[in-house]
Amino acid sequence: MAASFPSKASGVVPLVLRVLTFIFLLASLIILTTNTATLVVNLVEFKIHFNDIYSYRYLLATIVIGFAYTILQILFALCYAATGKRLLGGDRNLLFDFYGDKVISYLLATGVAAGFAATKDLKPFFVALGAGDVVKFFDKGYASASLLLIGFVCTAISSVLSSYALPKQF
Amino acid sequence: MAASFPSKASGVVPLVLRVLTFIFLLASLIILTTNTATLVVNLVEFKIHFNDIYSYRYLLATIVIGFAYTILQILFALCYAATGKRLLGGDRNLLFDFYGDKVISYLLATGVAAGFAATKDLKPFFVALGAGDVVKFFDKGYASASLLLIGFVCTAISSVLSSYALPKQF
């Protein structure tokens, strides 16, 4: 039974999931970091940037950490494809995949939730405060969190695969 | 190697983790649902309840779902202790633990993040709006999210244990 798994764990599906995660996290990062708006309150203009919202800063942090981890995993996979050897020998490679996927997928899930929560609850406040393009600003926040959500789903599937590949001893 | 695991997976540690999750989720639920405040804006008094904040409603939803799942798992464990038989036969029991722990721990993680995100970003708005005990209201929001965080950590550890107990075939 166990013998059938490593071919799946080291095959093309995990790499495709990593590449998809990479693409969605990159798109999420670009939309988030280029997000600015203008808010006009009593004829005074305020510039709003994504880092004025704490939750968006946290969203950025989770994207960047997830992005770095995904690039590392893609490099590991490419190195394995080129040399036929794992950089981390023996079970350490499987343990790194298992705990890495687990921690990073939790982190991305919290980033998604923080992004959606702040957007949903703050949007009406900013809209009520004054004129400007704040609706577009928060819609872009939704877009960024949604793309991260797809990246999270890919990482969560990777995490299921790496759980099946796990050696059974503690 | 594999033979040593089931004793740990069905032993006392997973049950202790379930009971701890139960306690922290219950405490989080009580603090959240009893959380009300009064906001005074231009001499007009407003009652604020936790369900006026969308993220707190989501927080409640994740607590309730996590709570129901934890009770189910405790009942399964007690039934096994009493009769020596699993309610779900064969590998289905291990698969239920694995996917259940995984989904519920992701759900709790998003609840924690939504709770913290909304509290951090909304608190200054409400404080600036007017007088009242809104600071206490949001501090209770933090407390509820923090207790859920501990519940999440317990479920995440359960999820690691159920990953190790997983049968290796797909």
Tab-separated table of C-alpha atoms in Angstrom:
chain	number	residue	atom	x	y	z
A	1	MET	CA	0.000	0.000	0.000
A	2	ALA	CA	2.639	2.449	1.137
A	3	ALA	CA	4.812	1.774	-1.892
A	4	SER	CA	2.306	3.377	-4.239
A	5	PHE	CA	2.446	6.744	-2.565
A	6	PRO	CA	5.913	8.235	-3.133
A	7	SER	CA	5.347	8.332	-6.903
A	8	LYS	CA	2.317	10.574	-6.286
A	9	ALA	CA	4.041	12.637	-3.598
A	10	SER	CA	7.068	13.371	-5.754
A	11	GLY	CA	5.181	13.440	-9.062
A	12	VAL	CA	3.815	16.250	-11.158
A	13	VAL	CA	0.643	17.042	-9.118
A	14	PRO	CA	2.479	18.597	-6.122
A	15	LEU	CA	4.614	20.730	-8.448
A	16	VAL	CA	1.537	21.940	-10.353
A	17	LEU	CA	-0.051	22.890	-6.996
A	18	ARG	CA	3.111	24.833	-6.024
A	19	VAL	CA	3.165	26.685	-9.336
A	20	LEU	CA	-0.562	27.544	-9.012
A	21	THR	CA	0.051	28.798	-5.459
A	22	PHE	CA	2.964	30.889	-6.752
A	23	ILE	CA	0.783	32.477	-9.469
A	24	PHE	CA	-2.168	33.280	-7.173
A	25	LEU	CA	0.044	34.636	-4.391
A	26	LEU	CA	1.914	36.838	-6.872
A	27	ALA	CA	-1.388	38.213	-8.252
A	28	SER	CA	-2.685	38.775	-4.717
A	29	LEU	CA	0.561	40.569	-3.760
A	30	ILE	CA	0.448	42.893	-6.779
A	31	ILE	CA	-3.212	43.860	-6.259
A	32	LEU	CA	-2.677	44.475	-2.530
A	33	THR	CA	0.516	46.531	-2.717
A	34	THR	CA	-0.683	48.767	-5.561
A	35	ASN	CA	-3.949	49.535	-3.768
A	36	THR	CA	-4.421	53.217	-2.952
A	37	ALA	CA	-7.464	55.478	-2.703
A	38	THR	CA	-8.465	59.042	-2.023
A	39	LEU	CA	-10.936	59.917	0.722
A	40	VAL	CA	-12.474	63.398	0.826
A	41	VAL	CA	-13.806	64.472	4.244
A	42	ASN	CA	-15.122	68.067	4.576
A	43	LEU	CA	-13.245	69.091	1.400
A	44	VAL	CA	-9.954	67.790	2.842
A	45	GLU	CA	-8.338	65.057	0.778
A	46	PHE	CA	-6.708	62.037	2.440
A	47	LYS	CA	-4.587	59.468	0.663
A	48	ILE	CA	-5.264	55.902	1.863
A	49	HIS	CA	-2.707	53.190	1.259
A	50	PHE	CA	-3.125	49.492	1.994
A	51	ASN	CA	-0.722	49.729	4.948
A	52	ASP	CA	-3.039	52.146	6.765
A	53	ILE	CA	-5.211	49.092	7.541
A	54	TYR	CA	-3.520	46.752	10.056
A	55	SER	CA	-5.277	43.672	8.677
A	56	TYR	CA	-3.975	44.425	5.173
A	57	ARG	CA	-0.447	44.604	6.598
A	58	TYR	CA	-0.994	41.173	8.128
A	59	LEU	CA	-2.424	39.983	4.784
A	60	LEU	CA	0.793	41.209	3.108
A	61	ALA	CA	2.953	39.407	5.697
A	62	THR	CA	1.170	36.076	5.124
A	63	ILE	CA	1.420	36.472	1.317
A	64	VAL	CA	5.180	37.222	1.518
A	65	ILE	CA	5.911	34.276	3.853
A	66	GLY	CA	3.731	31.923	1.744
A	67	PHE	CA	5.444	33.211	-1.398
A	68	ALA	CA	8.952	32.589	-0.023
A	69	TYR	CA	7.972	29.065	1.097
A	70	THR	CA	6.408	28.254	-2.299
A	71	ILE	CA	9.521	29.434	-4.187
A	72	LEU	CA	11.683	27.293	-1.868
A	73	GLN	CA	9.494	24.235	-2.565
A	74	ILE	CA	9.596	24.851	-6.341
A	75	LEU	CA	13.419	25.144	-6.172
A	76	PHE	CA	13.574	21.861	-4.181
A	77	ALA	CA	11.389	20.158	-6.822
A	78	LEU	CA	13.459	21.512	-9.722
A	79	CYS	CA	16.683	20.456	-7.984
A	80	TYR	CA	15.219	16.954	-7.528
A	81	ALA	CA	14.148	16.825	-11.195
A	82	ALA	CA	17.636	17.895	-12.335
A	83	THR	CA	19.828	15.783	-10.029
A	84	GLY	CA	17.465	12.995	-8.911
A	85	LYS	CA	18.482	13.728	-5.316
A	86	ARG	CA	16.555	15.399	-2.499
A	87	LEU	CA	18.338	18.318	-0.808
A	88	LEU	CA	17.057	17.029	2.534
A	89	GLY	CA	17.936	13.352	2.812
A	90	GLY	CA	15.744	10.494	4.077
A	91	ASP	CA	12.553	11.277	5.934
A	92	ARG	CA	13.590	14.866	6.673
A	93	ASN	CA	12.338	15.880	3.245
A	94	LEU	CA	8.872	14.402	3.955
A	95	LEU	CA	8.779	15.953	7.435
A	96	PHE	CA	9.735	19.366	6.031
A	97	ASP	CA	6.922	19.082	3.443
A	98	PHE	CA	4.411	17.971	6.086
A	99	TYR	CA	5.107	20.618	8.733
A	100	GLY	CA	5.891	23.322	6.156
A	101	ASP	CA	2.608	22.803	4.283
A	102	LYS	CA	0.689	22.611	7.541
A	103	VAL	CA	2.082	25.821	9.050
A	104	ILE	CA	2.009	27.809	5.808
A	105	SER	CA	-1.555	26.715	4.978
A	106	TYR	CA	-2.719	27.817	8.458
A	107	LEU	CA	-0.919	31.109	7.957
A	108	LEU	CA	-2.542	31.694	4.557
A	109	ALA	CA	-5.974	30.799	6.013
A	110	THR	CA	-5.528	33.470	8.708
A	111	GLY	CA	-4.397	35.993	6.070
A	112	VAL	CA	-7.520	35.327	3.989
A	113	ALA	CA	-9.777	35.661	7.047
A	114	ALA	CA	-8.113	38.884	8.224
A	115	GLY	CA	-8.422	40.367	4.728
A	116	PHE	CA	-12.102	39.510	4.357
A	117	ALA	CA	-12.975	40.497	7.953
A	118	ALA	CA	-11.366	43.940	7.786
A	119	THR	CA	-12.816	44.641	4.341
A	120	LYS	CA	-16.352	43.631	5.320
A	121	ASP	CA	-16.388	45.606	8.582
A	122	LEU	CA	-14.394	48.699	7.576
A	123	LYS	CA	-15.939	49.397	4.151
A	124	PRO	CA	-19.225	50.893	5.495
A	125	PHE	CA	-17.268	53.138	7.919
A	126	PHE	CA	-15.062	54.580	5.196
A	127	VAL	CA	-17.993	54.966	2.784
A	128	ALA	CA	-19.926	56.872	5.487
A	129	LEU	CA	-16.904	59.070	6.303
A	130	GLY	CA	-16.798	60.909	2.999
A	131	ALA	CA	-16.521	60.860	-0.782
A	132	GLY	CA	-13.711	59.380	-2.881
A	133	ASP	CA	-12.862	56.019	-4.372
A	134	VAL	CA	-12.865	54.006	-1.135
A	135	VAL	CA	-15.348	51.454	-2.531
A	136	LYS	CA	-12.804	50.542	-5.232
A	137	PHE	CA	-10.090	50.394	-2.534
A	138	PHE	CA	-11.999	47.820	-0.481
A	139	ASP	CA	-13.110	45.897	-3.574
A	140	LYS	CA	-9.414	45.480	-4.388
A	141	GLY	CA	-8.938	44.253	-0.796
A	142	TYR	CA	-11.592	41.593	-1.494
A	143	ALA	CA	-9.868	40.699	-4.780
A	144	SER	CA	-6.497	40.281	-3.048
A	145	ALA	CA	-7.993	38.134	-0.254
A	146	SER	CA	-9.918	36.039	-2.827
A	147	LEU	CA	-6.750	35.281	-4.818
A	148	LEU	CA	-4.984	34.366	-1.575
A	149	LEU	CA	-7.942	32.068	-0.811
A	150	ILE	CA	-7.262	30.118	-4.039
A	151	GLY	CA	-3.550	30.003	-3.114
A	152	PHE	CA	-4.552	28.690	0.319
A	153	VAL	CA	-6.722	25.936	-1.231
A	154	CYS	CA	-3.733	24.798	-3.360
A	155	THR	CA	-1.486	24.731	-0.268
A	156	ALA	CA	-4.151	22.876	1.751
A	157	ILE	CA	-4.297	20.177	-0.973
A	158	SER	CA	-0.467	19.998	-0.879
A	159	SER	CA	-0.786	19.567	2.881
A	160	VAL	CA	-3.183	16.596	2.435
A	161	LEU	CA	-0.733	15.009	-0.048
A	162	SER	CA	2.244	15.529	2.280
A	163	SER	CA	0.240	14.033	5.190
A	164	TYR	CA	-0.291	10.843	3.162
A	165	ALA	CA	3.438	10.749	2.344
A	166	LEU	CA	4.397	11.068	6.014
A	167	PRO	CA	6.524	8.289	7.554
A	168	LYS	CA	4.518	6.807	10.403
A	169	GLN	CA	6.960	6.886	13.292
A	170	PHE	CA	7.181	9.906	15.573
B	1	MET	CA	7.062	1.445	12.934
B	2	ALA	CA	3.414	1.752	12.031
B	3	ALA	CA	2.327	-0.621	14.772
B	4	SER	CA	3.431	1.747	17.515
B	5	PHE	CA	1.141	4.524	16.384
B	6	PRO	CA	-2.472	3.438	16.979
B	7	SER	CA	-1.888	3.191	20.721
B	8	LYS	CA	-0.927	6.878	20.715
B	9	ALA	CA	-3.709	7.867	18.309
B	10	SER	CA	-6.385	6.197	20.367
B	11	GLY	CA	-4.744	6.865	23.722
B	12	VAL	CA	-5.287	9.523	26.326
B	13	VAL	CA	-3.444	12.433	24.615
B	14	PRO	CA	-6.018	12.962	21.820
B	15	LEU	CA	-8.876	12.873	24.343
B	16	VAL	CA	-7.124	15.419	26.580
B	17	LEU	CA	-6.690	17.669	23.537
B	18	ARG	CA	-10.412	17.340	22.714
B	19	VAL	CA	-11.423	18.177	26.274
B	20	LEU	CA	-9.080	21.211	26.310
B	21	THR	CA	-10.555	22.365	22.978
B	22	PHE	CA	-14.043	21.928	24.434
B	23	ILE	CA	-13.190	24.063	27.496
B	24	PHE	CA	-11.520	26.890	25.551
B	25	LEU	CA	-14.254	26.998	22.900
B	26	LEU	CA	-16.928	27.105	25.591
B	27	ALA	CA	-15.157	29.983	27.380
B	28	SER	CA	-14.693	31.813	24.068
B	29	LEU	CA	-18.388	31.311	23.229
B	30	ILE	CA	-19.581	32.656	26.594
B	31	ILE	CA	-17.365	35.765	26.456
B	32	LEU	CA	-18.379	36.515	22.861
B	33	THR	CA	-22.135	36.063	23.196
B	34	THR	CA	-22.443	38.037	26.439
B	35	ASN	CA	-20.483	40.962	25.008
B	36	THR	CA	-22.464	44.197	24.836
B	37	ALA	CA	-21.535	47.873	25.140
B	38	THR	CA	-23.024	51.328	25.115
B	39	LEU	CA	-21.810	53.985	22.697
B	40	VAL	CA	-22.791	57.614	23.261
B	41	VAL	CA	-22.630	59.836	20.154
B	42	ASN	CA	-23.865	63.434	20.506
B	43	LEU	CA	-25.787	62.528	23.658
B	44	VAL	CA	-27.607	59.717	21.827
B	45	GLU	CA	-27.032	56.277	23.333
B	46	PHE	CA	-26.520	53.252	21.114
B	47	LYS	CA	-26.453	49.650	22.296
B	48	ILE	CA	-23.769	47.589	20.592
B	49	HIS	CA	-24.023	43.811	20.577
B	50	PHE	CA	-21.430	41.370	19.261
B	51	ASN	CA	-23.618	40.537	16.260
B	52	ASP	CA	-23.432	44.142	15.009
B	53	ILE	CA	-19.890	43.292	13.865
B	54	TYR	CA	-19.894	40.886	10.903
B	55	SER	CA	-16.510	39.380	11.864
B	56	TYR	CA	-17.793	38.557	15.352
B	57	ARG	CA	-20.746	36.734	13.774
B	58	TYR	CA	-18.258	34.720	11.731
B	59	LEU	CA	-16.204	34.138	14.895
B	60	LEU	CA	-19.374	32.789	16.560
B	61	ALA	CA	-20.088	30.508	13.587
B	62	THR	CA	-16.582	28.986	13.709
B	63	ILE	CA	-16.809	28.483	17.496
B	64	VAL	CA	-20.207	26.741	17.212
B	65	ILE	CA	-19.075	24.432	14.376
B	66	GLY	CA	-15.795	23.641	16.197
B	67	PHE	CA	-17.734	23.036	19.392
B	68	ALA	CA	-20.174	20.603	17.727
B	69	TYR	CA	-17.272	18.713	16.111
B	70	THR	CA	-15.349	18.503	19.404
B	71	ILE	CA	-18.387	17.152	21.276
B	72	LEU	CA	-18.869	14.547	18.526
B	73	GLN	CA	-15.211	13.475	18.825
B	74	ILE	CA	-15.466	13.247	22.643
B	75	LEU	CA	-18.625	11.110	22.298
B	76	PHE	CA	-16.818	8.845	19.802
B	77	ALA	CA	-13.894	8.485	22.242
B	78	LEU	CA	-16.199	7.730	25.212
B	79	CYS	CA	-18.150	5.196	23.130
B	80	TYR	CA	-14.846	3.512	22.181
B	81	ALA	CA	-13.701	3.477	25.821
B	82	ALA	CA	-17.031	1.915	26.929
B	83	THR	CA	-17.552	-0.690	24.190
B	84	GLY	CA	-14.035	-1.149	22.735
B	85	LYS	CA	-15.503	-0.622	19.272
B	86	ARG	CA	-15.221	2.328	16.897
B	87	LEU	CA	-18.516	3.732	15.608
B	88	LEU	CA	-16.912	4.101	12.175
B	89	GLY	CA	-15.332	0.798	11.237
B	90	GLY	CA	-11.913	0.175	9.673
B	91	ASP	CA	-10.007	3.076	8.146
B	92	ARG	CA	-13.102	5.293	7.948
B	93	ASN	CA	-12.548	6.285	11.575
B	94	LEU	CA	-8.972	7.428	10.842
B	95	LEU	CA	-10.056	9.252	7.674
B	96	PHE	CA	-12.860	11.026	9.560
B	97	ASP	CA	-10.347	12.150	12.214
B	98	PHE	CA	-7.854	13.292	9.590
B	99	TYR	CA	-10.199	15.309	7.369
B	100	GLY	CA	-12.347	16.470	10.295
B	101	ASP	CA	-9.366	17.808	12.258
B	102	LYS	CA	-7.946	19.397	9.131
B	103	VAL	CA	-11.123	21.225	8.083
B	104	ILE	CA	-12.117	22.257	11.609
B	105	SER	CA	-8.616	23.511	12.462
B	106	TYR	CA	-8.594	25.650	9.278
B	107	LEU	CA	-12.030	26.957	10.208
B	108	LEU	CA	-10.926	27.854	13.753
B	109	ALA	CA	-7.792	29.552	12.369
B	110	THR	CA	-9.951	31.767	10.136
B	111	GLY	CA	-12.256	32.553	13.084
B	112	VAL	CA	-9.287	33.646	15.205
B	113	ALA	CA	-7.917	35.817	12.390
B	114	ALA	CA	-11.297	37.426	11.659
B	115	GLY	CA	-11.770	38.180	15.379
B	116	PHE	CA	-8.349	39.773	15.806
B	117	ALA	CA	-8.499	41.657	12.485
B	118	ALA	CA	-11.897	43.250	13.132
B	119	THR	CA	-11.002	44.125	16.727
B	120	LYS	CA	-7.675	45.723	15.809
B	121	ASP	CA	-9.073	47.797	12.926
B	122	LEU	CA	-12.507	48.741	14.317
B	123	LYS	CA	-11.536	49.671	17.883
B	124	PRO	CA	-9.995	53.097	17.007
B	125	PHE	CA	-13.066	53.980	14.883
B	126	PHE	CA	-15.520	53.252	17.670
B	127	VAL	CA	-13.342	54.975	20.274
B	128	ALA	CA	-13.179	58.095	18.050
B	129	LEU	CA	-16.968	58.017	17.444
B	130	GLY	CA	-18.003	58.802	20.993
B	131	ALA	CA	-17.944	57.938	24.677
B	132	GLY	CA	-19.099	54.713	26.327
B	133	ASP	CA	-17.557	51.372	27.181
B	134	VAL	CA	-16.485	50.389	23.663
B	135	VAL	CA	-12.879	49.767	24.761
B	136	LYS	CA	-14.122	47.035	27.110
B	137	PHE	CA	-16.294	45.669	24.281
B	138	PHE	CA	-13.333	45.235	21.947
B	139	ASP	CA	-11.080	43.941	24.729
B	140	LYS	CA	-13.645	41.187	25.247
B	141	GLY	CA	-13.467	40.558	21.488
B	142	TYR	CA	-9.698	40.068	21.889
B	143	ALA	CA	-10.286	37.750	24.866
B	144	SER	CA	-12.762	35.623	22.904
B	145	ALA	CA	-10.425	35.387	19.887
B	146	SER	CA	-7.452	34.556	22.184
B	147	LEU	CA	-9.335	31.667	23.819
B	148	LEU	CA	-10.331	30.408	20.372
B	149	LEU	CA	-6.638	30.628	19.420
B	150	ILE	CA	-5.763	28.177	22.225
B	151	GLY	CA	-8.638	25.930	21.074
B	152	PHE	CA	-7.245	26.117	17.545
B	153	VAL	CA	-3.737	25.116	18.738
B	154	CYS	CA	-5.226	22.029	20.467
B	155	THR	CA	-7.124	21.090	17.279
B	156	ALA	CA	-3.995	21.683	15.150
B	157	ILE	CA	-2.043	19.264	17.397
B	158	SER	CA	-4.920	16.748	17.048
B	159	SER	CA	-4.616	17.236	13.296
B	160	VAL	CA	-0.876	16.391	13.392
B	161	LEU	CA	-1.638	13.239	15.432
B	162	SER	CA	-4.422	12.149	13.044
B	163	SER	CA	-2.080	12.749	10.058
B	164	TYR	CA	0.447	10.314	11.563
B	165	ALA	CA	-2.350	7.771	12.138
B	166	LEU	CA	-3.514	8.022	8.532
B	167	PRO	CA	-3.506	4.829	6.438
B	168	LYS	CA	-1.180	5.415	3.520
B	169	GLN	CA	-3.275	4.420	0.517
B	170	PHE	CA	-5.500	6.951	-1.241
